[in-house]
Every structure is written in structure tokens, then in C-alpha cells.
Short mmCIF file of C-alpha atoms in Angstrom, two decimals:
data_model
loop_
_atom_site.label_atom_id
_atom_site.label_comp_id
_atom_site.label_asym_id
_atom_site.label_seq_id
_atom_site.Cartn_x
_atom_site.Cartn_y
_atom_site.Cartn_z
CA MET V 1 0.00 0.00 0.00
CA ASP V 2 1.44 3.36 -1.02
CA LEU V 3 1.24 5.88 1.85
CA SER V 4 1.46 9.62 1.37
CA LEU V 5 0.64 12.87 3.13
CA SER V 6 -2.21 14.69 1.49
CA SER V 7 -2.74 18.43 1.84
CA SER V 8 -6.46 17.83 1.26
CA SER V 9 -6.62 16.15 4.66
CA LEU V 10 -5.68 19.32 6.55
CA ILE V 11 -8.41 20.40 8.95
CA PRO V 12 -8.26 23.90 10.48
CA ILE V 13 -8.83 24.03 14.23
CA SER V 14 -9.99 27.25 15.82
CA THR V 15 -9.87 26.42 19.50
CA PRO V 16 -6.72 27.04 21.57
CA PHE V 17 -4.64 24.10 22.71
CA LYS V 18 -1.34 23.06 24.18
CA SER V 19 1.35 21.54 21.97
CA ARG V 20 1.03 17.97 20.78
CA THR V 21 -2.65 17.58 21.77
CA PHE V 22 -5.14 15.79 19.62
CA THR V 23 -8.57 16.43 18.17
CA HIS V 24 -11.41 14.45 19.70
CA TYR V 25 -12.64 11.47 17.72
CA PRO V 26 -15.01 8.66 18.68
CA ASN V 27 -11.97 6.37 18.74
CA PRO V 28 -9.08 8.44 20.12
CA PRO V 29 -5.54 7.76 18.89
CA SER V 30 -3.30 5.59 21.00
CA PHE V 31 0.20 6.69 21.97
CA ASN V 32 2.72 6.21 24.74
CA SER V 33 4.17 8.91 26.97
CA LYS V 34 7.63 8.87 25.39
CA SER V 35 6.76 8.82 21.71
CA ARG V 36 3.68 9.70 19.72
CA ASN V 37 2.46 6.43 18.20
CA PHE V 38 -0.32 7.56 15.89
CA GLN V 39 -2.80 5.17 14.40
CA SER V 40 -3.84 7.35 11.50
CA LYS V 41 -5.37 10.18 13.53
CA PRO V 42 -4.48 13.84 12.96
CA LEU V 43 -1.73 15.53 14.93
CA ILE V 44 -2.53 19.04 16.12
CA SER V 45 0.48 21.31 15.73
CA HIS V 46 1.34 24.65 17.27
CA GLN V 47 -0.14 26.26 14.15
CA ASN V 48 -3.54 24.58 14.68
CA ARG V 49 -3.27 22.38 11.62
CA PRO V 50 -3.48 18.58 11.77
CA PHE V 51 -2.43 16.02 9.23
CA ARG V 52 -3.13 12.41 8.59
CA ALA V 53 -1.46 9.69 6.56
CA GLN V 54 -3.55 8.43 3.67
CA SER V 55 -3.30 5.54 1.28
CA SER V 56 -3.62 5.84 -2.48
CA ASN V 57 -7.26 4.65 -2.41
CA GLY V 58 -8.29 7.39 0.04
CA THR V 59 -8.66 5.17 3.09
CA THR V 60 -6.87 5.86 6.35
CA PRO V 61 -4.58 2.90 7.15
CA ASN V 62 -3.24 1.70 10.45
CA ASP V 63 0.33 2.56 9.44
CA GLY V 64 2.26 2.56 12.72
CA PHE V 65 3.32 6.20 12.42
CA VAL V 66 5.38 7.42 15.41
CA LEU V 67 6.38 11.04 16.03
CA GLU V 68 9.21 11.54 18.51
CA ASP V 69 8.41 15.15 19.23
CA VAL V 70 10.44 17.72 21.17
CA PRO V 71 9.25 19.88 24.10
CA HIS V 72 7.75 23.31 23.54
CA LEU V 73 7.59 26.29 25.89
CA THR V 74 3.78 26.19 25.77
CA ASP V 75 3.91 22.76 27.42
CA PHE V 76 4.55 24.50 30.74
CA LEU V 77 3.68 28.10 29.79
CA PRO V 78 0.30 27.63 28.04
CA ALA V 79 -0.55 31.35 27.97
CA LEU V 80 2.68 32.31 26.20
CA PRO V 81 1.90 34.72 23.33
CA SER V 82 3.21 34.19 19.82
CA TYR V 83 4.20 36.73 17.17
CA PRO V 84 4.51 36.79 13.36
CA ASN V 85 7.88 35.60 12.15
CA PRO V 86 10.07 38.53 11.00
CA LEU V 87 11.08 36.47 7.97
CA GLN V 88 7.69 37.33 6.48
CA SER V 89 9.11 40.71 5.57
CA SER V 90 12.63 39.52 4.69
CA LYS V 91 13.79 40.52 1.22
CA ALA V 92 16.10 37.52 1.09
CA TYR V 93 13.33 35.03 1.87
CA ALA V 94 10.79 36.77 -0.40
CA ILE V 95 12.01 34.64 -3.30
CA VAL V 96 11.42 31.37 -1.42
CA ARG V 97 8.29 29.57 -2.58
CA GLU V 98 7.52 28.28 0.91
CA THR V 99 9.20 30.47 3.50
CA PHE V 100 8.01 28.44 6.46
CA VAL V 101 8.16 24.77 7.31
CA ARG V 102 4.69 23.32 7.53
CA PRO V 103 3.79 22.02 11.01
CA GLU V 104 2.80 18.66 9.54
CA ASP V 105 6.23 18.16 7.93
CA VAL V 106 8.20 15.32 9.50
CA VAL V 107 11.42 13.45 8.72
CA ALA V 108 11.51 9.65 8.71
CA GLN V 109 14.29 8.01 10.71
CA LYS V 110 14.21 4.92 8.52
CA ILE V 111 14.16 5.68 4.81
CA VAL V 112 14.23 2.11 3.47
CA VAL V 113 11.02 0.27 4.35
CA GLN V 114 9.09 -2.72 3.05
CA ARG V 115 5.66 -2.46 1.46
CA ASP V 116 3.71 -3.68 4.50
CA SER V 117 6.06 -2.52 7.27
CA PRO V 118 5.05 0.18 9.79
CA ARG V 119 6.05 3.72 8.86
CA GLY V 120 8.06 3.90 12.09
CA ILE V 121 9.74 6.77 13.92
CA HIS V 122 9.64 10.34 12.60
CA PHE V 123 11.02 13.66 13.84
CA ARG V 124 9.74 17.18 13.45
CA ARG V 125 11.30 18.87 10.43
CA ALA V 126 13.61 21.78 11.25
CA GLY V 127 13.22 25.22 9.72
CA PRO V 128 11.53 28.62 10.15
CA GLN V 129 8.03 28.57 11.62
CA GLU V 130 5.18 30.95 10.84
CA LYS V 131 4.93 32.01 14.49
CA VAL V 132 7.70 32.82 16.96
CA TYR V 133 7.58 33.14 20.74
CA PHE V 134 10.21 35.84 21.24
CA LYS V 135 10.14 39.49 20.21
CA SER V 136 13.37 40.55 18.54
CA ASP V 137 14.09 43.32 21.03
CA GLU V 138 13.30 41.11 24.03
CA ALA V 139 15.36 38.08 23.02
CA ARG V 140 18.66 37.61 24.85
CA ALA V 141 20.69 34.65 23.65
CA CYS V 142 23.90 33.01 24.81
CA ILE V 143 26.25 30.49 23.23
CA VAL V 144 28.59 28.07 25.01
CA THR V 145 31.06 25.46 23.74
CA CYS V 146 32.10 22.46 25.84
CA GLY V 147 34.38 19.42 25.54
CA GLY V 148 37.12 18.73 23.02
CA LEU V 149 37.94 20.65 19.87
CA CYS V 150 36.52 19.88 16.46
CA PRO V 151 36.69 21.59 13.06
CA GLY V 152 33.65 23.81 12.53
CA ILE V 153 32.89 25.02 16.05
CA ASN V 154 33.67 28.61 15.12
CA THR V 155 31.47 28.37 12.04
CA VAL V 156 28.54 27.25 14.20
CA ILE V 157 29.15 30.15 16.61
CA ARG V 158 29.36 32.64 13.75
CA GLU V 159 26.19 31.44 12.05
CA ILE V 160 24.14 31.40 15.26
CA VAL V 161 25.09 35.04 15.84
CA CYS V 162 24.57 36.10 12.22
CA GLY V 163 21.38 34.06 11.90
CA LEU V 164 19.81 35.55 15.01
CA ASN V 165 20.77 39.05 13.88
CA SER V 166 20.02 38.97 10.16
CA MET V 167 16.92 36.75 10.17
CA TYR V 168 15.28 37.74 13.47
CA GLY V 169 16.79 41.10 14.37
CA VAL V 170 18.23 39.84 17.68
CA GLU V 171 21.13 42.02 18.83
CA ASP V 172 21.62 40.93 22.44
CA ILE V 173 23.86 37.85 22.22
CA LEU V 174 26.40 36.71 24.82
CA GLY V 175 29.29 34.30 24.47
CA ILE V 176 29.88 32.18 27.58
CA GLN V 177 33.63 31.62 27.80
CA GLY V 178 35.32 28.45 29.03
CA GLY V 179 32.51 25.89 28.86
CA TYR V 180 29.82 25.27 31.46
CA ARG V 181 31.96 26.86 34.18
CA GLY V 182 31.69 30.18 32.35
CA PHE V 183 28.04 30.49 33.37
CA TYR V 184 28.83 30.91 37.04
CA SER V 185 32.33 32.35 36.81
CA LYS V 186 30.93 35.34 34.88
CA ASN V 187 33.19 35.01 31.85
CA THR V 188 31.21 36.51 28.99
CA ILE V 189 31.75 38.43 25.79
CA LYS V 190 29.32 40.46 23.70
CA LEU V 191 28.82 38.81 20.31
CA THR V 192 27.90 40.74 17.17
CA PRO V 193 28.21 39.90 13.48
CA LYS V 194 31.25 42.15 13.34
CA VAL V 195 32.96 40.40 16.26
CA VAL V 196 32.49 36.94 14.75
CA ASN V 197 32.96 38.02 11.13
CA ASP V 198 36.03 35.92 10.32
CA ILE V 199 36.23 33.37 13.14
CA HIS V 200 35.16 30.55 10.79
CA LYS V 201 38.62 30.82 9.21
CA ARG V 202 40.27 29.74 12.47
CA GLY V 203 40.47 26.41 14.20
CA GLY V 204 39.47 25.74 17.81
CA THR V 205 36.72 27.67 19.55
CA PHE V 206 36.52 31.43 19.76
CA LEU V 207 34.76 31.09 23.14
CA ARG V 208 37.30 28.65 24.63
CA THR V 209 36.19 25.38 26.14
CA SER V 210 36.58 23.05 29.11
CA ARG V 211 35.44 19.64 30.26
CA GLY V 212 33.14 19.05 33.20
CA GLY V 213 32.08 21.94 35.40
CA HIS V 214 28.38 21.27 34.95
CA ASP V 215 26.30 22.46 37.91
CA THR V 216 22.68 22.64 36.79
CA SER V 217 21.43 24.83 39.61
CA LYS V 218 24.25 27.36 39.30
CA ILE V 219 23.93 27.50 35.53
CA VAL V 220 20.17 28.10 35.56
CA ASP V 221 20.57 30.65 38.39
CA ASN V 222 22.96 32.54 36.15
CA ILE V 223 20.69 32.25 33.12
CA GLN V 224 17.84 33.64 35.19
CA ASP V 225 19.90 36.43 36.76
CA ARG V 226 21.18 37.63 33.38
CA GLY V 227 17.76 37.54 31.75
CA ILE V 228 18.88 35.05 29.11
CA ASN V 229 15.98 33.41 27.27
CA GLN V 230 17.77 31.42 24.56
CA VAL V 231 20.68 29.05 25.28
CA TYR V 232 22.70 27.44 22.48
CA ILE V 233 24.94 24.62 23.70
CA ILE V 234 27.60 23.14 21.42
CA GLY V 235 29.15 19.90 22.65
CA GLY V 236 29.27 16.13 22.64
CA ASP V 237 27.44 13.39 24.50
CA GLY V 238 28.11 14.61 28.04
CA THR V 239 27.44 18.21 27.05
CA GLN V 240 24.07 17.32 25.52
CA LYS V 241 23.10 15.41 28.67
CA GLY V 242 23.90 18.60 30.56
CA ALA V 243 21.71 20.56 28.14
CA ALA V 244 18.82 18.20 28.88
CA LEU V 245 19.24 18.81 32.63
CA ILE V 246 19.28 22.56 32.07
CA SER V 247 16.09 22.32 30.01
CA LYS V 248 14.33 20.31 32.73
CA GLU V 249 15.40 22.79 35.42
CA VAL V 250 14.15 25.68 33.28
CA GLU V 251 10.79 23.94 32.94
CA LYS V 252 10.68 23.26 36.68
CA ARG V 253 11.15 26.96 37.38
CA GLY V 254 8.65 27.99 34.71
CA LEU V 255 11.12 30.17 32.80
CA GLN V 256 10.62 31.26 29.20
CA VAL V 257 13.99 29.91 28.10
CA SER V 258 14.61 27.82 25.00
CA VAL V 259 17.54 25.39 25.26
CA ALA V 260 18.96 24.21 21.94
CA GLY V 261 21.76 21.67 21.58
CA ILE V 262 24.13 21.42 18.63
CA PRO V 263 25.79 17.97 18.77
CA LYS V 264 29.57 17.94 18.35
CA THR V 265 32.00 15.06 18.11
CA ILE V 266 34.78 14.51 15.65
CA ASP V 267 34.34 10.72 16.01
CA ASN V 268 30.92 10.77 14.25
CA ASP V 269 29.49 8.56 17.01
CA ILE V 270 26.28 10.55 17.63
CA ALA V 271 23.19 8.40 17.18
CA VAL V 272 20.27 9.19 14.84
CA ILE V 273 21.90 11.96 12.77
CA ASP V 274 23.63 11.22 9.47
CA LYS V 275 27.00 12.55 10.58
CA SER V 276 28.54 15.06 12.95
CA PHE V 277 30.07 18.34 11.84
CA GLY V 278 33.84 18.34 11.41
CA PHE V 279 33.85 14.70 10.30
CA ASP V 280 34.42 15.45 6.61
CA THR V 281 37.26 17.81 7.51
CA ALA V 282 38.83 15.20 9.80
CA VAL V 283 38.74 12.52 7.10
CA GLU V 284 40.18 14.92 4.55
CA GLU V 285 43.01 16.02 6.85
CA ALA V 286 43.75 12.42 7.84
CA GLN V 287 44.68 11.84 4.20
CA ARG V 288 47.75 14.02 4.69
CA ALA V 289 49.03 11.83 7.51
CA ILE V 290 48.29 8.62 5.61
CA ASN V 291 50.01 9.98 2.50
CA ALA V 292 53.06 10.98 4.58
CA ALA V 293 53.24 7.49 6.09
CA HIS V 294 52.96 5.92 2.66
CA VAL V 295 55.75 8.10 1.24
CA GLU V 296 58.00 7.26 4.19
CA VAL V 297 57.55 3.49 4.08
CA GLU V 298 57.70 3.32 0.29
CA SER V 299 61.11 4.98 0.40
CA VAL V 300 62.78 2.40 2.65
CA GLU V 301 63.19 -1.36 2.80
CA ASN V 302 60.53 -3.21 4.81
CA GLY V 303 58.84 0.02 5.84
CA VAL V 304 55.87 -0.24 8.21
CA GLY V 305 53.86 2.93 8.86
CA ILE V 306 51.27 3.27 11.60
CA VAL V 307 48.87 6.25 11.58
CA LYS V 308 46.77 6.70 14.72
CA LEU V 309 43.48 8.56 14.22
CA MET V 310 40.65 9.64 16.51
CA GLY V 311 37.98 7.14 17.52
CA ARG V 312 37.54 6.25 21.18
CA TYR V 313 34.63 3.86 20.70
CA SER V 314 33.79 4.29 17.00
CA GLY V 315 36.10 3.76 14.05
CA PHE V 316 34.38 5.95 11.47
CA ILE V 317 37.28 8.32 10.82
CA ALA V 318 39.72 5.43 10.42
CA MET V 319 37.32 3.54 8.16
CA TYR V 320 36.46 6.45 5.86
CA ALA V 321 40.04 7.71 5.75
CA THR V 322 41.14 4.21 4.73
CA LEU V 323 38.52 3.98 2.00
CA ALA V 324 39.38 7.47 0.73
CA SER V 325 43.14 6.88 0.73
CA ARG V 326 43.52 3.51 -1.02
CA ASP V 327 47.13 3.46 0.26
CA VAL V 328 46.20 1.63 3.47
CA ASP V 329 46.90 -2.09 3.92
CA CYS V 330 45.12 -2.61 7.24
CA CYS V 331 42.58 -0.69 9.31
CA LEU V 332 42.05 -1.49 12.99
CA ILE V 333 39.04 -0.04 14.85
CA PRO V 334 37.49 -0.48 18.33
CA GLU V 335 34.48 -2.40 16.99
CA SER V 336 36.61 -5.09 15.35
CA PRO V 337 38.86 -7.16 17.67
CA PHE V 338 42.18 -8.30 16.30
CA TYR V 339 44.95 -10.58 17.45
CA LEU V 340 48.68 -10.49 16.78
CA GLU V 341 50.09 -13.99 16.72
CA GLY V 342 49.13 -17.21 14.98
CA ARG V 343 47.45 -18.08 11.72
CA GLY V 344 45.39 -15.18 10.36
CA GLY V 345 46.88 -12.77 12.91
CA LEU V 346 48.28 -9.30 12.29
CA PHE V 347 51.94 -10.40 12.39
CA GLU V 348 51.32 -12.94 9.63
CA PHE V 349 49.52 -10.35 7.51
CA VAL V 350 52.32 -7.78 7.96
CA GLU V 351 54.88 -10.38 6.88
CA GLU V 352 52.86 -11.26 3.78
CA ARG V 353 52.50 -7.64 2.73
CA LEU V 354 56.19 -6.92 3.24
CA LYS V 355 57.05 -9.89 1.04
CA GLU V 356 54.58 -8.75 -1.64
CA ASN V 357 55.13 -4.98 -1.66
CA GLY V 358 58.16 -4.29 0.52
CA HIS V 359 56.12 -1.89 2.68
CA MET V 360 52.72 -1.45 4.36
CA VAL V 361 50.55 1.19 6.07
CA ILE V 362 48.32 0.51 9.08
CA VAL V 363 45.57 2.95 10.13
CA LEU V 364 44.67 2.58 13.77
CA ALA V 365 41.78 4.15 15.71
CA GLU V 366 42.84 5.28 19.19
CA GLY V 367 40.30 3.04 20.92
CA ALA V 368 41.34 -0.16 19.15
CA GLY V 369 43.19 -2.90 21.04
CA GLN V 370 42.85 -1.25 24.46
CA ASP V 371 42.41 -4.62 26.18
CA TYR V 372 45.76 -5.80 24.80
CA VAL V 373 47.54 -2.63 25.88
CA SER V 374 46.10 -2.74 29.38
CA GLN V 375 47.30 -6.34 29.82
CA ASP V 376 50.86 -5.19 29.19
CA SER V 377 50.89 -1.94 31.15
CA HIS V 378 48.44 -2.59 34.06
CA PRO V 379 46.96 0.93 33.95
CA VAL V 380 45.03 2.72 36.65
CA ASP V 381 41.38 3.17 35.67
CA GLU V 382 41.30 6.95 35.28
CA LYS V 383 38.80 9.27 33.60
CA ASP V 384 38.95 12.83 32.32
CA ALA V 385 36.71 15.67 33.54
CA SER V 386 34.01 14.64 31.04
CA GLY V 387 33.88 11.10 32.44
CA ASN V 388 35.67 9.50 29.48
CA ARG V 389 38.07 6.68 30.27
CA LEU V 390 41.65 7.74 29.59
CA LEU V 391 43.02 5.65 26.76
CA LEU V 392 46.47 4.16 26.53
CA ASP V 393 48.60 4.89 23.46
CA VAL V 394 47.83 1.88 21.30
CA GLY V 395 49.94 3.35 18.48
CA LEU V 396 53.19 3.25 20.41
CA TRP V 397 52.30 -0.15 21.85
CA LEU V 398 51.61 -1.67 18.43
CA SER V 399 54.74 -0.11 16.94
CA HIS V 400 56.83 -1.71 19.67
CA LYS V 401 55.10 -5.11 19.31
CA ILE V 402 55.57 -5.29 15.54
CA LYS V 403 59.20 -4.20 15.71
CA GLU V 404 59.92 -6.61 18.56
CA HIS V 405 58.34 -9.55 16.71
CA PHE V 406 60.18 -9.06 13.43
CA THR V 407 63.51 -8.21 15.05
CA ASP V 408 63.60 -10.90 17.75
CA VAL V 409 61.42 -13.67 16.28
CA LYS V 410 61.67 -13.34 12.51
CA LYS V 411 65.19 -11.88 12.57
CA MET V 412 64.03 -9.42 9.98
CA ALA V 413 64.97 -5.74 10.03
CA ILE V 414 62.04 -3.36 9.51
CA ASN V 415 61.79 0.42 9.33
CA MET V 416 58.98 1.56 11.63
CA LYS V 417 57.27 4.95 11.15
CA TYR V 418 54.65 6.13 13.64
CA ILE V 419 52.48 9.21 13.00
CA ASP V 420 49.92 10.67 15.42
CA PRO V 421 48.15 13.65 13.76
CA THR V 422 45.31 13.82 16.30
CA TYR V 423 45.73 17.40 17.51
CA MET V 424 46.64 18.66 14.04
CA ILE V 425 43.33 17.33 12.74
CA ARG V 426 41.24 18.65 15.63
CA ALA V 427 42.72 22.13 15.47
CA ILE V 428 42.20 23.03 11.82
CA PRO V 429 39.33 25.14 10.41
CA SER V 430 36.48 23.28 8.75
CA ASN V 431 36.51 22.67 5.02
CA ALA V 432 33.91 23.94 2.53
CA SER V 433 31.56 20.97 3.01
CA ASP V 434 31.56 21.28 6.79
CA ASN V 435 31.16 25.06 6.62
CA VAL V 436 27.90 24.66 4.71
CA TYR V 437 26.77 21.91 7.09
CA CYS V 438 27.60 24.03 10.17
CA THR V 439 25.58 26.91 8.72
CA LEU V 440 22.52 24.69 8.30
CA LEU V 441 22.90 23.32 11.84
CA ALA V 442 23.18 26.79 13.33
CA HIS V 443 20.21 28.18 11.42
CA SER V 444 18.07 25.15 12.28
CA ALA V 445 18.85 25.69 15.97
CA VAL V 446 17.97 29.39 15.72
CA HIS V 447 14.66 28.69 13.94
CA GLY V 448 13.75 26.09 16.57
CA ALA V 449 14.55 28.29 19.56
CA MET V 450 12.69 31.28 18.11
CA ALA V 451 9.68 29.02 17.46
CA GLY V 452 9.59 28.10 21.15
CA TYR V 453 11.00 24.59 21.01
CA THR V 454 13.33 23.61 23.83
CA GLY V 455 15.27 20.61 25.08
CA PHE V 456 16.08 19.61 21.53
CA THR V 457 19.10 18.95 19.39
CA VAL V 458 19.41 19.39 15.64
CA GLY V 459 20.91 17.37 12.85
CA PRO V 460 20.32 15.79 9.46
CA VAL V 461 18.26 12.61 9.36
CA ASN V 462 18.32 11.09 5.90
CA SER V 463 19.63 14.41 4.55
CA ARG V 464 16.76 16.47 6.04
CA HIS V 465 17.38 18.54 9.14
CA ALA V 466 15.16 17.70 12.10
CA TYR V 467 14.52 18.54 15.74
CA ILE V 468 15.41 15.53 17.86
CA PRO V 469 14.80 14.92 21.58
CA ILE V 470 18.17 15.11 23.33
CA SER V 471 17.66 11.69 24.90
CA HIS V 472 17.70 10.13 21.43
CA VAL V 473 21.24 11.25 20.71
CA THR V 474 22.65 10.50 24.17
CA GLU V 475 21.14 7.13 25.04
CA THR V 476 23.42 5.21 22.67
CA GLN V 477 26.50 5.71 20.50
CA ASN V 478 26.79 5.26 16.77
CA THR V 479 29.35 2.59 15.92
CA VAL V 480 30.65 0.86 12.81
CA LYS V 481 28.53 -2.19 12.03
CA LEU V 482 30.84 -5.05 11.14
CA THR V 483 28.02 -6.73 9.21
CA ASP V 484 27.26 -3.69 7.03
CA ARG V 485 28.38 -3.23 3.45
CA MET V 486 30.67 -0.30 4.28
CA TRP V 487 32.96 -2.46 6.42
CA ALA V 488 32.83 -5.13 3.73
CA ARG V 489 33.95 -2.50 1.22
CA LEU V 490 36.91 -1.69 3.43
CA LEU V 491 37.90 -5.34 3.76
CA ALA V 492 37.70 -5.68 0.00
CA SER V 493 39.80 -2.53 -0.44
CA THR V 494 42.61 -3.50 1.94
CA ASN V 495 42.30 -7.28 1.53
CA GLN V 496 43.08 -7.55 5.24
CA PRO V 497 41.91 -10.40 7.47
CA SER V 498 38.59 -9.87 9.22
CA PHE V 499 40.20 -11.20 12.45
CA LEU V 500 36.87 -12.85 13.24
CA ASN V 501 37.91 -16.48 12.89
CA ARG V 502 38.99 -16.91 16.52
CA ASP V 503 35.93 -17.24 18.75
CA GLU V 504 37.77 -16.38 21.93
CA VAL V 505 38.51 -12.82 20.80
CA ILE V 506 35.00 -11.96 19.58
CA PRO V 507 33.11 -9.89 22.17
CA GLU V 508 29.56 -10.99 22.92
CA LYS V 509 28.01 -7.97 21.16
CA VAL V 510 29.93 -8.75 17.96
CA ASP V 511 29.02 -12.43 18.23
CA GLN V 512 25.33 -11.51 18.53
CA GLU V 513 25.62 -9.14 15.60
CA LEU V 514 27.19 -11.81 13.41
CA SER V 515 24.50 -14.32 14.33
CA LYS V 516 21.85 -11.95 12.95
CA ALA V 517 23.64 -11.41 9.66
#
């Protein structure tokens, strides 16, 4: 059955309502408290317009449609007034056929479905709304960056400031310096389009950053004392969890404050969204290190180059950099266990490649092989201020192991080259692709906050930007699926062993994944 959204099914509603309420029907729609599981009944939006899914023959099917909606200020401030969006009079947007996103527009999380399968989870489409809940001269926004560095942070900062100013006429914008601690240590800077004009050309973060320092009560006290009513938080998993706590505290106090999260991680391990900003830049820059390693090992006899890239728990950068380079002989990531000795092990593969080509390049994600390293060094279980486990240097460990094996066991001289470009990659400005992406992220966050949404994060889902509940991007991490075609493409490209033929080294989660394949 072919399902589609029909504009003819729109029914105007004249009575006031709170967000995400439903019209009254003899058989009311069923849904759970966490997600909106609609059984073909209209959803009432903030603009008083419902929609329903229809089949091609005009009937209303039971299609299993689920909307994972985000909070709105009117959920706890029902009398909050709304105002016409200033974009209605924008010369730039006058040429746009549809200036505003329709309230019934949603983005499907799963784009490939079967004919009779449920339509599944959807998210509210991001973009400018017809009504806003802040007057331009009464809006006071702030921006904060937390956690590690990543290409594109400055672009996001710049475009939030410029977007608020040029699209909505907001002039009162503060930069919170030094991460979450900046809220209660009173480190702020006035942000204007002129101040941030060229910061996208620099690496790092214009506002400086830090890990930890999250104290919900102190932060919200400061937000309230300063009269801030829009908070834009740029950061990774822990930072977004902090944003969710801030949003809940704001709701508890009944404050008209929109909290918008912009997810950041160079590892591309954020769930739901297509990819994280800075990832394309990181993969592109990683090519320089891989190329340098290849040149070095190709110029000597029995050259072995190891390039360590970012990837604590997810090997996306290593995988995509390997596929893009085509000069890599072996890629090792946290999701795929490997072993050194014996038939099918890494030592045997290195020896084969040296005999075939006289050199080889290994790309290694920083989180790979941590169990092996810890067995040798007996580390203390320490964590950084963000709660991340401190990793041991698997690159140096593997370099030593390979050199030791071929020198002492095989009596074979090798030339080892080890390159760690981690901080060089993190510190560079974003490339053209990421600059465009960061602009879209920033503008989507601005549109959402001005429209009164709160406690949300933004990102592309199947190439369409959406507003996503923060819990969806923090409850799990995106990892490389060893049973997906992309990993198979890598194995075909490098012709490396899968290292999955020894049951004792396959973690339970990988074993379960393989059993489903």
C-alpha cells in the first residue's frame, strides 16, 4: 500500500490548545508517553493544523506512524503569546516559494522500508516557523562550547550570531567563555556579526572550552539572573546530557527559556543523525598523515607505517580515511577485535604484505586494542573531567610489538614509522563541506529556539534537518557495524583479514551481531 501525506486532509482548528494535543474522535488515537504512536489520527500542531497519513485509495490505514516530538515552551507556559515571524518581511526570503516549514512536515528516521512494514519513527522537520515566541528586542541569547575541539565550532558560533541578527533582528547575544563553568564564573563576551565576522577561518573555539564543570542549579541561576531566554549549547554526548538537565530545570522553574543543543563530536558517534560536523574535515586532513606514512615506508626497505586517528569507541574516521586513501593495507578499529600472533593474525599479515610490496601502512583508531595494551601496562582506571576513560597509546604499543616480533622472532629488520596527527586534525578550520553543514545546523537551531521549542538537538536525518529529543542522541553511541556493506567494502579494499575467525577474541556484542547477519 502506497502511503502519502495529502494536503487535502488538513483540517483547520480554531480552539486554543497546548502543543502535541489531539482532536477528539469517537476512537481516540493511541500513543505512549515517550513517543507519539499515531494510528492514522491527525496531529494538532502549534499552528492549529493537523495532518493524517492516507493511502492511495483514500482510506486511512493503520500505518504505525510514530512522532518523537520535542518539548515546547507552551507545554509548561500555556498562555505564552506568539508573534509573526520577521522572515515574512525579509527581502532575502521573499524569493522562497515556501518560506516556512509546515507544522505537519516530518522526517523519517528509517528511509528504506518494506511495502507492508510500519512507517516507524519520525522527527519534526527543522526550519523557520510561521509564528515565533520571542520578540526581537526582548530576546537575549547566549552560546557556550564544551568538551574537546573539532573543526567547525567557530562556524557554528558565527552562524548562530549572524542568523539571530540577520533573520530575526536579535542584537543581544552573549558568548559564555570556558565551557559550562563560564556560566557561574561570569566570563562573557558580547557577540555581534562584526565580532564573529572571520572566526570561521580559524580552528578551535573562539569562546574557549573546558570539560566538566556542569552544575545545573548554578547555571540556571545565572541564566535567570542575566535575563537570558535562549541558550545554544555546542558539545558532545556529556554536554548534551547537561543541556537536557538545564532544560528540565528551566521547565521546573517555569522560565521562558529555549535550550537548543548542537551535537559535536569529531568521532561521528552521535546516534540518529547522518554525521557530525567536522567529520568530513577530519577525514580529509587524515589523508595528509596517511600519505606521509605511505611516502616514508615506500622509500625504505621493509617500511611499516602506523597512523593513529581519533575514535575512542567508534572507528568511522579510520574507516572512511582508509577507503578514501587507497594506500592503506590494514585498518584497525574499536568495533573489530584483532589478534597479533598465529594463523590469520596481524603479524602474519604484515609479513605477507612486506614480502609482496616491501612496505605497508596501518591505520589505527585510538580506541582499538585497548584490552591488549592494558594487559601489558596494568593501567590505573582513570577518567577525564568529562567522564571519558583515559586511553592508553595503542599506536606506540603496536609499533613496539611489531618491531619486537620481526627483530627478535623473525630476525628481519624493519623500518617503523609512527604518525599521530590527532591534535593537528582537531585544530584546523572546517573545510567547505563542513562550513555549509555548520551553517545549516546553526540556522536550524535558531529557527527552533525562536519558534519556542526547547530541550532539543538538531541534525540531518536522511539528509533532512530535524529537531530531535536530546535523549535520542545521548542514550546510545553510533558505531561501525561489522556486518554492514561499508565495512565489507573496506575489507575488500585492503584485503586484510577480518580477524573474526577466533571465537575467543570476539566480544559478545559482535558475536550476537554476526549471528543476525
